[in-house]
XYZ file of C-alpha atoms in Angstrom:
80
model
C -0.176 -14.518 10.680
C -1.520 -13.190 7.393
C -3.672 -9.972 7.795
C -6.804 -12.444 6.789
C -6.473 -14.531 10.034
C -5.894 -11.073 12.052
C -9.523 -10.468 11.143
C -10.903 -13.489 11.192
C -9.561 -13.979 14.664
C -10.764 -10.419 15.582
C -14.300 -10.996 14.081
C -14.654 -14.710 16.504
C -13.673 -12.436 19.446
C -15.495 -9.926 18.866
C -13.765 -7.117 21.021
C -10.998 -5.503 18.818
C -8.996 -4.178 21.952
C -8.986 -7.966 23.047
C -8.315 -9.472 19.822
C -5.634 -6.687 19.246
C -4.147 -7.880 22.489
C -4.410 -11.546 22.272
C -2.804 -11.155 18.355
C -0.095 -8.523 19.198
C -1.301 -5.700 16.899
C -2.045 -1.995 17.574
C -5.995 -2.023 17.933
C -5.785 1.386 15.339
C -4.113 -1.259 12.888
C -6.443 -4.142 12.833
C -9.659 -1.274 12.848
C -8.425 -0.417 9.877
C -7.890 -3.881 8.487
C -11.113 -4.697 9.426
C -12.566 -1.581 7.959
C -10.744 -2.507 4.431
C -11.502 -6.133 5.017
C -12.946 -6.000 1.667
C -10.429 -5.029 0.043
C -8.156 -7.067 1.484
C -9.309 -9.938 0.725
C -9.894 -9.099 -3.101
C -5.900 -8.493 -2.918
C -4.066 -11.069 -5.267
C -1.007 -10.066 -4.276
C 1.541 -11.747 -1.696
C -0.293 -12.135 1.830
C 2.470 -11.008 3.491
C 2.724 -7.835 1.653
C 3.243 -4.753 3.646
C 0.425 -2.407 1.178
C -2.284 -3.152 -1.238
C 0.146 -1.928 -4.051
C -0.725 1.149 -6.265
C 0.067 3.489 -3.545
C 3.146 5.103 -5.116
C 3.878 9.359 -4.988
C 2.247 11.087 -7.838
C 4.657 12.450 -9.824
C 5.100 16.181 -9.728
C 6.490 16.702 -13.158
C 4.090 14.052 -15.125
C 6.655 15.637 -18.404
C 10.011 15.543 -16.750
C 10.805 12.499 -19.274
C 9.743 14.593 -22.016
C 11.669 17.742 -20.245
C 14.937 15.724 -20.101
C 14.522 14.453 -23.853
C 14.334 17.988 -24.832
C 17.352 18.884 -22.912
C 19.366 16.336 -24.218
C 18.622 17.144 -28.132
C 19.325 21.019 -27.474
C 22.641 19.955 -25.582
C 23.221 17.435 -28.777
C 22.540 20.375 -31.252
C 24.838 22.545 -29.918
C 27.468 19.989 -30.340
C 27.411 20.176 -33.705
């Protein structure tokens, strides 16, 4: 059952602690599926996917790739 037809089903019913019941999901879970309902169903994605995507760590260090470069060409200089 694709998160679409979770809501769907939830919306006919019309009691989210029934629906969650009837559809085996934690009532917190399909609240907030039916609270993002929107932007679920913009998602292009796969429908089974887990996330909406996009939701990665920020990166601490937004220069560590620079950082490492700079390491490596010191290490490289005093090689020679």
């Amino acid at each position: 059952m694709t998160k679409q037809e979770a809501i769907a089903t939830a919306e006919a019913i019309g009691n989210c602690k029934a629906a969650s019941e009837k559809l085996g999901v934690p009532r917190r879970t399909l609240l907030d599926w039916l609270d993002n309902k929107e932007n679920i169903d913009e998602f292009s994605g796969a429908q089974t996917s887990k996330t909406l995507k996009g939701q990665r760590a920020k990166s601490i260090m937004p220069f560590a790739h620079d950082m490492v470069t700079f390491m490596k060409d010191g290490r490289r200089e005093e090689e020679v």
